[in-house]
């Protein structure tokens, strides 16, 4: 008999809401494969920006805190997922960013089993990103790009969350709290909804 398709969980939320942090915890606890769309794009752009015109443009877009073209993003996700050997689940970090991407993902890949929205106040998002900028230095952790990421997020999120709400696919969690508290809610939700 053929294997059931892996469960697909999308984790969305503002920049600094803890998507990466929580997705890694999910992957560890449930043995799911982890896909960070931001990381996928950053790696590809670093690799190709000097030799390829398309990617040098995308590098500029991302470094400015804007969204990469939808079709490129979907293609990257598809390629990545196809390389995953076998898994009971896949947790996708930071995708989709707007309704258009959500529709395209469903068209070309699948309907997600669950979407987790990490809701965080603007104040907290800024605070966390500033702190991380001092410690790490991601190309888009500069004040201007942080502002753009926050603005884009605000513009796109309400319609996106509404879209998933109407289809009964999304759970919104308070992500202002500390990591462990947030994860406790996430794992209760996953236990309830997926198994
Ligand atoms: N931290 C985390 N949780 C905490 C907690 N509960 N309490 C206190 N501190 C907490 O966390 C951020 C920081 O806060 C860390 O230092 C962490 O320790 C601490 P993290 O888990 O990194 O948050 P995350 O939500 O992952 O923040 P990130 O900055 O990665 O979010 P972005 O949405 O900005 O980044 P992403 O990598 O998803 O996207 C980057 C860019 O890629 C986008 O701007 C866009 O240009 C491009 N992109 C697309 O174009 N299309 C896509 O579909 C996806 C990305
Ligand atoms: Mg992240």
Short mmCIF file of N, CA and C in Angstrom, two decimals, residues 2-178:
data_model
loop_
_atom_site.label_atom_id
_atom_site.label_comp_id
_atom_site.label_asym_id
_atom_site.label_seq_id
_atom_site.Cartn_x
_atom_site.Cartn_y
_atom_site.Cartn_z
N UNK A 2 0.35 2.33 -0.60
CA UNK A 2 1.17 3.54 -0.63
C UNK A 2 1.10 4.25 0.71
N UNK A 3 2.18 4.91 1.01
CA UNK A 3 2.31 5.64 2.27
C UNK A 3 1.40 6.88 2.27
N UNK A 4 0.78 7.23 3.42
CA UNK A 4 -0.01 8.46 3.42
C UNK A 4 0.90 9.67 3.24
N UNK A 5 0.38 10.74 2.63
CA UNK A 5 1.24 11.89 2.43
C UNK A 5 1.56 12.52 3.78
N UNK A 6 2.76 13.10 3.90
CA UNK A 6 3.12 13.72 5.18
C UNK A 6 2.16 14.85 5.54
N UNK A 7 1.95 15.04 6.83
CA UNK A 7 1.15 16.18 7.28
C UNK A 7 1.95 17.45 7.00
N UNK A 8 1.24 18.48 6.60
CA UNK A 8 1.92 19.74 6.27
C UNK A 8 1.42 20.84 7.21
N UNK A 9 2.35 21.42 7.96
CA UNK A 9 2.02 22.49 8.92
C UNK A 9 2.73 23.76 8.48
N UNK A 10 1.96 24.83 8.34
CA UNK A 10 2.55 26.12 7.99
C UNK A 10 2.59 26.98 9.25
N UNK A 11 3.72 27.63 9.50
CA UNK A 11 3.83 28.52 10.65
C UNK A 11 4.08 29.94 10.14
N UNK A 12 3.12 30.82 10.45
CA UNK A 12 3.24 32.20 9.99
C UNK A 12 3.26 33.15 11.19
N UNK A 13 3.69 34.38 10.95
CA UNK A 13 3.78 35.36 12.02
C UNK A 13 4.75 36.45 11.62
N UNK A 14 4.72 37.56 12.32
CA UNK A 14 5.57 38.68 11.98
C UNK A 14 7.06 38.37 12.10
N UNK A 15 7.89 39.25 11.57
CA UNK A 15 9.34 39.08 11.72
C UNK A 15 9.71 39.16 13.20
N UNK A 16 10.32 38.12 13.72
CA UNK A 16 10.69 38.10 15.13
C UNK A 16 9.63 37.47 16.02
N UNK A 17 8.56 36.91 15.42
CA UNK A 17 7.50 36.32 16.24
C UNK A 17 7.91 34.96 16.82
N UNK A 18 9.02 34.42 16.33
CA UNK A 18 9.51 33.15 16.86
C UNK A 18 9.23 31.97 15.94
N UNK A 19 9.01 32.24 14.65
CA UNK A 19 8.71 31.15 13.73
C UNK A 19 9.85 30.12 13.70
N UNK A 20 11.06 30.61 13.48
CA UNK A 20 12.21 29.70 13.41
C UNK A 20 12.38 28.92 14.71
N UNK A 21 12.33 29.63 15.80
CA UNK A 21 12.50 29.03 17.12
C UNK A 21 11.48 27.90 17.34
N UNK A 22 10.22 28.19 17.06
CA UNK A 22 9.16 27.21 17.35
C UNK A 22 9.14 26.07 16.32
N UNK A 23 9.45 26.38 15.07
CA UNK A 23 9.45 25.33 14.05
C UNK A 23 10.51 24.27 14.36
N UNK A 24 11.67 24.72 14.85
CA UNK A 24 12.71 23.76 15.19
C UNK A 24 12.26 22.85 16.33
N UNK A 25 11.55 23.44 17.27
CA UNK A 25 11.03 22.64 18.39
C UNK A 25 9.99 21.62 17.90
N UNK A 26 9.14 22.07 16.97
CA UNK A 26 8.12 21.16 16.41
C UNK A 26 8.83 19.99 15.70
N UNK A 27 9.81 20.36 14.87
CA UNK A 27 10.53 19.33 14.10
C UNK A 27 11.14 18.30 15.05
N UNK A 28 11.71 18.79 16.14
CA UNK A 28 12.37 17.89 17.08
C UNK A 28 11.36 16.99 17.80
N UNK A 29 10.32 17.62 18.34
CA UNK A 29 9.34 16.84 19.13
C UNK A 29 8.60 15.82 18.29
N UNK A 30 8.21 16.18 17.06
CA UNK A 30 7.34 15.30 16.26
C UNK A 30 8.10 14.53 15.18
N UNK A 31 9.40 14.79 15.07
CA UNK A 31 10.17 14.12 14.03
C UNK A 31 9.80 14.60 12.63
N UNK A 32 9.32 15.85 12.54
CA UNK A 32 8.94 16.39 11.23
C UNK A 32 10.16 17.00 10.54
N UNK A 33 10.11 17.09 9.22
CA UNK A 33 11.14 17.79 8.47
C UNK A 33 10.87 19.29 8.54
N UNK A 34 11.95 20.06 8.65
CA UNK A 34 11.84 21.51 8.80
C UNK A 34 12.25 22.22 7.52
N UNK A 35 11.38 23.10 7.03
CA UNK A 35 11.71 23.90 5.86
C UNK A 35 11.53 25.38 6.20
N UNK A 36 12.62 26.14 6.21
CA UNK A 36 12.52 27.59 6.41
C UNK A 36 12.60 28.26 5.05
N UNK A 37 11.51 28.90 4.65
CA UNK A 37 11.49 29.50 3.31
C UNK A 37 12.45 30.70 3.24
N UNK A 38 12.51 31.49 4.31
CA UNK A 38 13.45 32.61 4.33
C UNK A 38 14.88 32.13 4.16
N UNK A 39 15.22 31.05 4.88
CA UNK A 39 16.58 30.52 4.80
C UNK A 39 16.89 29.96 3.42
N UNK A 40 15.90 29.28 2.87
CA UNK A 40 16.03 28.72 1.52
C UNK A 40 16.41 29.83 0.53
N UNK A 41 15.66 30.93 0.61
CA UNK A 41 15.89 32.05 -0.31
C UNK A 41 17.23 32.73 -0.01
N UNK A 42 17.55 32.92 1.27
CA UNK A 42 18.82 33.58 1.61
C UNK A 42 20.01 32.78 1.12
N UNK A 43 19.96 31.45 1.30
CA UNK A 43 21.07 30.59 0.86
C UNK A 43 21.24 30.69 -0.65
N UNK A 44 20.14 30.56 -1.34
CA UNK A 44 20.15 30.60 -2.79
C UNK A 44 20.69 31.95 -3.29
N UNK A 45 20.29 33.02 -2.62
CA UNK A 45 20.71 34.35 -3.09
C UNK A 45 22.20 34.55 -2.85
N UNK A 46 22.70 34.06 -1.72
CA UNK A 46 24.13 34.21 -1.42
C UNK A 46 24.95 33.42 -2.44
N UNK A 47 24.45 32.24 -2.78
CA UNK A 47 25.12 31.37 -3.72
C UNK A 47 25.16 31.93 -5.14
N UNK A 48 24.05 32.59 -5.55
CA UNK A 48 23.88 32.93 -6.96
C UNK A 48 23.94 34.41 -7.31
N UNK A 49 23.98 35.27 -6.29
CA UNK A 49 23.80 36.70 -6.56
C UNK A 49 24.86 37.27 -7.50
N UNK A 50 26.09 36.75 -7.44
CA UNK A 50 27.13 37.35 -8.27
C UNK A 50 27.11 36.83 -9.71
N UNK A 51 26.57 35.62 -9.91
CA UNK A 51 26.63 35.02 -11.25
C UNK A 51 25.31 35.08 -12.01
N UNK A 52 24.24 35.43 -11.35
CA UNK A 52 22.93 35.28 -11.97
C UNK A 52 22.10 36.54 -11.77
N UNK A 53 21.58 37.08 -12.88
CA UNK A 53 20.87 38.37 -12.79
C UNK A 53 19.61 38.31 -11.96
N UNK A 54 18.85 37.24 -12.17
CA UNK A 54 17.60 37.09 -11.44
C UNK A 54 17.88 37.07 -9.93
N UNK A 55 18.88 36.30 -9.53
CA UNK A 55 19.14 36.17 -8.10
C UNK A 55 19.82 37.40 -7.51
N UNK A 56 20.52 38.14 -8.34
CA UNK A 56 21.09 39.37 -7.80
C UNK A 56 19.97 40.38 -7.53
N UNK A 57 18.92 40.34 -8.35
CA UNK A 57 17.75 41.19 -8.11
C UNK A 57 17.01 40.73 -6.85
N UNK A 58 16.84 39.42 -6.72
CA UNK A 58 16.14 38.89 -5.54
C UNK A 58 16.94 39.21 -4.26
N UNK A 59 18.26 39.15 -4.36
CA UNK A 59 19.09 39.49 -3.19
C UNK A 59 18.80 40.92 -2.73
N UNK A 60 18.66 41.82 -3.69
CA UNK A 60 18.34 43.22 -3.34
C UNK A 60 16.98 43.30 -2.68
N UNK A 61 16.01 42.60 -3.26
CA UNK A 61 14.64 42.63 -2.73
C UNK A 61 14.63 42.16 -1.27
N UNK A 62 15.27 41.03 -1.03
CA UNK A 62 15.24 40.45 0.32
C UNK A 62 16.01 41.32 1.32
N UNK A 63 17.15 41.82 0.88
CA UNK A 63 17.95 42.68 1.77
C UNK A 63 17.20 43.95 2.12
N UNK A 64 16.30 44.39 1.23
CA UNK A 64 15.47 45.56 1.53
C UNK A 64 14.24 45.21 2.37
N UNK A 65 14.02 43.93 2.61
CA UNK A 65 12.87 43.54 3.43
C UNK A 65 11.58 43.39 2.66
N UNK A 66 11.70 43.26 1.32
CA UNK A 66 10.50 43.04 0.51
C UNK A 66 10.38 41.56 0.15
N UNK A 67 9.25 41.19 -0.47
CA UNK A 67 9.02 39.79 -0.80
C UNK A 67 9.60 39.38 -2.14
N UNK A 68 10.22 38.22 -2.17
CA UNK A 68 10.71 37.64 -3.43
C UNK A 68 9.51 37.29 -4.31
N UNK A 69 9.72 37.18 -5.64
CA UNK A 69 8.59 36.83 -6.52
C UNK A 69 7.96 35.49 -6.13
N UNK A 70 6.64 35.49 -6.24
CA UNK A 70 5.89 34.32 -5.78
C UNK A 70 6.27 33.02 -6.49
N UNK A 71 6.39 33.07 -7.82
CA UNK A 71 6.66 31.83 -8.55
C UNK A 71 8.02 31.24 -8.19
N UNK A 72 9.01 32.12 -8.00
CA UNK A 72 10.34 31.64 -7.59
C UNK A 72 10.26 30.97 -6.22
N UNK A 73 9.53 31.61 -5.33
CA UNK A 73 9.42 31.07 -3.97
C UNK A 73 8.76 29.70 -3.98
N UNK A 74 7.64 29.59 -4.71
CA UNK A 74 6.92 28.31 -4.79
C UNK A 74 7.82 27.23 -5.42
N UNK A 75 8.54 27.61 -6.47
CA UNK A 75 9.44 26.64 -7.12
C UNK A 75 10.49 26.13 -6.15
N UNK A 76 11.07 27.05 -5.37
CA UNK A 76 12.08 26.65 -4.38
C UNK A 76 11.49 25.69 -3.35
N UNK A 77 10.28 26.01 -2.88
CA UNK A 77 9.64 25.15 -1.88
C UNK A 77 9.37 23.76 -2.46
N UNK A 78 8.86 23.74 -3.68
CA UNK A 78 8.55 22.47 -4.34
C UNK A 78 9.80 21.60 -4.45
N UNK A 79 10.88 22.24 -4.93
CA UNK A 79 12.14 21.50 -5.10
C UNK A 79 12.63 20.94 -3.77
N UNK A 80 12.53 21.77 -2.75
CA UNK A 80 12.99 21.35 -1.43
C UNK A 80 12.16 20.17 -0.91
N UNK A 81 10.84 20.28 -1.05
CA UNK A 81 9.96 19.23 -0.55
C UNK A 81 10.19 17.92 -1.30
N UNK A 82 10.45 18.03 -2.60
CA UNK A 82 10.67 16.82 -3.39
C UNK A 82 11.94 16.08 -2.96
N UNK A 83 12.88 16.83 -2.38
CA UNK A 83 14.13 16.20 -1.95
C UNK A 83 14.01 15.52 -0.59
N UNK A 84 12.93 15.81 0.13
CA UNK A 84 12.74 15.19 1.44
C UNK A 84 12.41 13.71 1.24
N UNK A 85 13.23 12.81 1.78
CA UNK A 85 13.07 11.40 1.47
C UNK A 85 11.73 10.83 1.94
N UNK A 86 11.50 10.76 3.21
CA UNK A 86 10.19 10.37 3.70
C UNK A 86 10.03 10.97 5.09
N UNK A 87 8.82 11.37 5.38
CA UNK A 87 8.59 12.03 6.66
C UNK A 87 7.12 11.91 7.02
N UNK A 88 6.85 11.87 8.33
CA UNK A 88 5.44 11.84 8.74
C UNK A 88 4.86 13.24 8.69
N UNK A 89 5.75 14.25 8.70
CA UNK A 89 5.26 15.62 8.64
C UNK A 89 6.33 16.59 8.15
N UNK A 90 5.85 17.71 7.64
CA UNK A 90 6.75 18.78 7.20
C UNK A 90 6.26 20.07 7.83
N UNK A 91 7.16 20.78 8.50
CA UNK A 91 6.78 22.06 9.09
C UNK A 91 7.47 23.18 8.32
N UNK A 92 6.65 24.07 7.78
CA UNK A 92 7.16 25.13 6.90
C UNK A 92 7.12 26.48 7.62
N UNK A 93 8.29 27.10 7.72
CA UNK A 93 8.51 28.32 8.50
C UNK A 93 8.46 29.55 7.58
N UNK A 94 7.51 30.45 7.86
CA UNK A 94 7.51 31.74 7.17
C UNK A 94 6.89 31.76 5.80
N UNK A 95 5.90 30.94 5.59
CA UNK A 95 5.20 30.88 4.31
C UNK A 95 3.78 30.40 4.55
N UNK A 96 2.77 30.92 3.87
CA UNK A 96 2.80 32.00 2.89
C UNK A 96 2.80 33.37 3.55
N UNK A 97 3.13 34.39 2.75
CA UNK A 97 3.16 35.77 3.24
C UNK A 97 1.90 36.53 2.85
N UNK A 98 1.17 36.05 1.86
CA UNK A 98 -0.08 36.71 1.47
C UNK A 98 -1.04 35.70 0.83
N UNK A 99 -2.26 36.17 0.54
CA UNK A 99 -3.29 35.25 0.03
C UNK A 99 -2.88 34.65 -1.32
N UNK A 100 -2.26 35.44 -2.15
CA UNK A 100 -1.81 34.94 -3.46
C UNK A 100 -0.90 33.73 -3.30
N UNK A 101 0.04 33.83 -2.39
CA UNK A 101 0.95 32.70 -2.15
C UNK A 101 0.20 31.49 -1.59
N UNK A 102 -0.77 31.76 -0.73
CA UNK A 102 -1.54 30.65 -0.14
C UNK A 102 -2.28 29.89 -1.24
N UNK A 103 -2.91 30.63 -2.15
CA UNK A 103 -3.66 30.01 -3.25
C UNK A 103 -2.74 29.19 -4.15
N UNK A 104 -1.60 29.79 -4.44
CA UNK A 104 -0.66 29.14 -5.32
C UNK A 104 -0.07 27.86 -4.69
N UNK A 105 0.18 27.91 -3.38
CA UNK A 105 0.67 26.72 -2.67
C UNK A 105 -0.35 25.59 -2.78
N UNK A 106 -1.61 25.93 -2.57
CA UNK A 106 -2.67 24.91 -2.63
C UNK A 106 -2.82 24.35 -4.02
N UNK A 107 -2.72 25.22 -5.00
CA UNK A 107 -2.82 24.80 -6.39
C UNK A 107 -1.70 23.86 -6.78
N UNK A 108 -0.49 24.23 -6.38
CA UNK A 108 0.68 23.54 -6.90
C UNK A 108 1.25 22.49 -5.96
N UNK A 109 0.95 22.58 -4.69
CA UNK A 109 1.55 21.63 -3.74
C UNK A 109 0.47 20.86 -2.98
N UNK A 110 -0.16 21.46 -2.02
CA UNK A 110 -1.25 20.76 -1.31
C UNK A 110 -2.00 21.73 -0.40
N UNK A 111 -3.11 21.27 0.15
CA UNK A 111 -3.80 22.02 1.19
C UNK A 111 -3.11 21.68 2.51
N UNK A 112 -2.73 22.71 3.29
CA UNK A 112 -2.06 22.39 4.55
C UNK A 112 -3.02 21.71 5.53
N UNK A 113 -2.46 20.88 6.42
CA UNK A 113 -3.29 20.26 7.45
C UNK A 113 -3.59 21.24 8.58
N UNK A 114 -2.64 22.17 8.79
CA UNK A 114 -2.82 23.14 9.87
C UNK A 114 -1.93 24.35 9.62
N UNK A 115 -2.46 25.52 9.98
CA UNK A 115 -1.66 26.74 9.92
C UNK A 115 -1.59 27.30 11.34
N UNK A 116 -0.39 27.58 11.81
CA UNK A 116 -0.22 28.16 13.15
C UNK A 116 0.20 29.62 12.96
N UNK A 117 -0.58 30.52 13.55
CA UNK A 117 -0.25 31.94 13.48
C UNK A 117 0.29 32.40 14.83
N UNK A 118 1.55 32.83 14.84
CA UNK A 118 2.17 33.33 16.07
C UNK A 118 1.91 34.83 16.17
N UNK A 119 0.94 35.20 17.00
CA UNK A 119 0.54 36.60 17.11
C UNK A 119 1.38 37.31 18.17
N UNK A 120 1.96 38.42 17.77
CA UNK A 120 2.91 39.12 18.63
C UNK A 120 2.66 40.62 18.49
N UNK A 121 2.85 41.37 19.56
CA UNK A 121 2.72 42.82 19.44
C UNK A 121 3.91 43.39 18.68
N UNK A 122 3.66 44.52 18.03
CA UNK A 122 4.69 45.19 17.27
C UNK A 122 5.92 45.50 18.13
N UNK A 123 5.63 45.95 19.32
CA UNK A 123 6.67 46.31 20.26
C UNK A 123 7.62 45.13 20.53
N UNK A 124 7.04 43.95 20.76
CA UNK A 124 7.85 42.75 21.01
C UNK A 124 8.67 42.36 19.78
N UNK A 125 8.02 42.44 18.61
CA UNK A 125 8.71 42.07 17.37
C UNK A 125 9.97 42.91 17.21
N UNK A 126 9.81 44.21 17.37
CA UNK A 126 10.94 45.13 17.20
C UNK A 126 12.04 44.83 18.20
N UNK A 127 11.63 44.65 19.43
CA UNK A 127 12.57 44.40 20.52
C UNK A 127 13.42 43.15 20.23
N UNK A 128 12.75 42.08 19.80
CA UNK A 128 13.48 40.83 19.53
C UNK A 128 14.41 40.97 18.34
N UNK A 129 13.94 41.64 17.29
CA UNK A 129 14.77 41.78 16.09
C UNK A 129 16.00 42.65 16.36
N UNK A 130 15.79 43.72 17.14
CA UNK A 130 16.93 44.57 17.46
C UNK A 130 17.99 43.80 18.24
N UNK A 131 17.51 43.00 19.16
CA UNK A 131 18.43 42.20 19.97
C UNK A 131 19.20 41.21 19.08
N UNK A 132 18.45 40.55 18.19
CA UNK A 132 19.12 39.58 17.33
C UNK A 132 20.10 40.26 16.38
N UNK A 133 19.74 41.45 15.90
CA UNK A 133 20.62 42.19 15.00
C UNK A 133 21.97 42.45 15.66
N UNK A 134 21.95 42.74 16.95
CA UNK A 134 23.21 43.01 17.66
C UNK A 134 24.05 41.75 17.77
N UNK A 135 23.37 40.59 17.90
CA UNK A 135 24.11 39.35 18.11
C UNK A 135 24.56 38.68 16.81
N UNK A 136 23.71 38.77 15.75
CA UNK A 136 23.98 37.95 14.56
C UNK A 136 24.29 38.74 13.29
N UNK A 137 23.40 39.58 12.86
CA UNK A 137 23.66 40.30 11.63
C UNK A 137 23.20 39.61 10.38
N UNK A 138 21.91 39.31 10.29
CA UNK A 138 21.35 38.85 9.03
C UNK A 138 21.27 40.05 8.11
N UNK A 139 21.44 39.85 6.78
CA UNK A 139 21.47 41.01 5.88
C UNK A 139 20.24 41.91 6.00
N UNK A 140 19.08 41.31 6.35
CA UNK A 140 17.86 42.13 6.43
C UNK A 140 17.53 42.57 7.86
N UNK A 141 18.45 42.39 8.79
CA UNK A 141 18.23 42.89 10.16
C UNK A 141 18.82 44.29 10.33
N UNK A 142 18.56 45.17 9.38
CA UNK A 142 18.95 46.58 9.55
C UNK A 142 17.66 47.38 9.74
N UNK A 143 17.74 48.55 10.39
CA UNK A 143 16.52 49.28 10.77
C UNK A 143 15.53 49.50 9.62
N UNK A 144 16.04 49.88 8.45
CA UNK A 144 15.14 50.15 7.32
C UNK A 144 14.40 48.88 6.88
N UNK A 145 15.17 47.79 6.72
CA UNK A 145 14.55 46.54 6.27
C UNK A 145 13.61 45.98 7.33
N UNK A 146 13.95 46.15 8.59
CA UNK A 146 13.06 45.69 9.67
C UNK A 146 11.73 46.41 9.56
N UNK A 147 11.77 47.73 9.34
CA UNK A 147 10.53 48.49 9.18
C UNK A 147 9.70 48.00 8.00
N UNK A 148 10.38 47.71 6.88
CA UNK A 148 9.66 47.22 5.70
C UNK A 148 9.04 45.86 5.96
N UNK A 149 9.81 44.99 6.65
CA UNK A 149 9.26 43.66 6.95
C UNK A 149 8.03 43.78 7.82
N UNK A 150 8.09 44.69 8.81
CA UNK A 150 6.93 44.89 9.69
C UNK A 150 5.74 45.45 8.92
N UNK A 151 6.00 46.42 8.04
CA UNK A 151 4.91 47.02 7.27
C UNK A 151 4.27 46.00 6.33
N UNK A 152 5.09 45.25 5.61
CA UNK A 152 4.56 44.23 4.71
C UNK A 152 3.72 43.23 5.48
N UNK A 153 4.24 42.84 6.61
CA UNK A 153 3.53 41.87 7.43
C UNK A 153 2.16 42.39 7.81
N UNK A 154 2.13 43.65 8.28
CA UNK A 154 0.86 44.23 8.72
C UNK A 154 -0.14 44.30 7.57
N UNK A 155 0.36 44.69 6.40
CA UNK A 155 -0.53 44.83 5.25
C UNK A 155 -1.15 43.51 4.80
N UNK A 156 -0.35 42.46 4.84
CA UNK A 156 -0.80 41.20 4.23
C UNK A 156 -1.47 40.24 5.18
N UNK A 157 -1.23 40.43 6.48
CA UNK A 157 -1.60 39.37 7.40
C UNK A 157 -3.07 39.24 7.67
N UNK A 158 -3.77 40.37 7.83
CA UNK A 158 -5.19 40.26 8.17
C UNK A 158 -5.95 39.48 7.11
N UNK A 159 -5.79 39.84 5.81
CA UNK A 159 -6.48 39.03 4.78
C UNK A 159 -6.03 37.57 4.77
N UNK A 160 -4.74 37.34 5.00
CA UNK A 160 -4.23 35.97 4.97
C UNK A 160 -4.83 35.14 6.10
N UNK A 161 -4.84 35.71 7.30
CA UNK A 161 -5.39 35.00 8.45
C UNK A 161 -6.88 34.75 8.23
N UNK A 162 -7.56 35.75 7.69
CA UNK A 162 -8.99 35.61 7.42
C UNK A 162 -9.25 34.48 6.42
N UNK A 163 -8.41 34.44 5.40
CA UNK A 163 -8.55 33.40 4.37
C UNK A 163 -8.47 32.00 5.00
N UNK A 164 -7.48 31.79 5.86
CA UNK A 164 -7.35 30.47 6.49
C UNK A 164 -8.43 30.22 7.54
N UNK A 165 -8.88 31.32 8.19
CA UNK A 165 -9.95 31.18 9.19
C UNK A 165 -11.23 30.67 8.55
N UNK A 166 -11.55 31.27 7.41
CA UNK A 166 -12.78 30.89 6.72
C UNK A 166 -12.78 29.41 6.36
N UNK A 167 -11.61 28.85 6.21
CA UNK A 167 -11.53 27.44 5.83
C UNK A 167 -11.25 26.55 7.03
N UNK A 168 -11.25 27.18 8.22
CA UNK A 168 -11.09 26.41 9.46
C UNK A 168 -9.72 25.76 9.61
N UNK A 169 -8.70 26.38 9.01
CA UNK A 169 -7.39 25.73 9.01
C UNK A 169 -6.40 26.34 10.00
N UNK A 170 -6.75 27.48 10.59
CA UNK A 170 -5.73 28.23 11.33
C UNK A 170 -5.99 28.27 12.83
N UNK A 171 -4.90 28.26 13.59
CA UNK A 171 -4.96 28.46 15.03
C UNK A 171 -4.06 29.65 15.37
N UNK A 172 -4.61 30.62 16.10
CA UNK A 172 -3.83 31.80 16.48
C UNK A 172 -3.38 31.66 17.93
N UNK A 173 -2.07 31.83 18.14
CA UNK A 173 -1.53 31.69 19.50
C UNK A 173 -0.83 32.97 19.94
N UNK A 174 -0.90 33.25 21.21
CA UNK A 174 -0.23 34.42 21.78
C UNK A 174 1.28 34.14 21.88
N UNK A 175 2.03 34.79 21.01
CA UNK A 175 3.47 34.52 20.94
C UNK A 175 4.31 35.60 21.63
N UNK A 176 3.65 36.43 22.43
CA UNK A 176 4.37 37.43 23.22
C UNK A 176 5.05 36.81 24.44
N UNK A 177 4.62 35.62 24.77
CA UNK A 177 5.12 34.97 26.00
C UNK A 177 6.46 34.28 25.74
N UNK A 178 7.02 33.68 26.79
CA UNK A 178 8.35 33.10 26.57
C UNK A 178 8.25 31.80 25.76
#
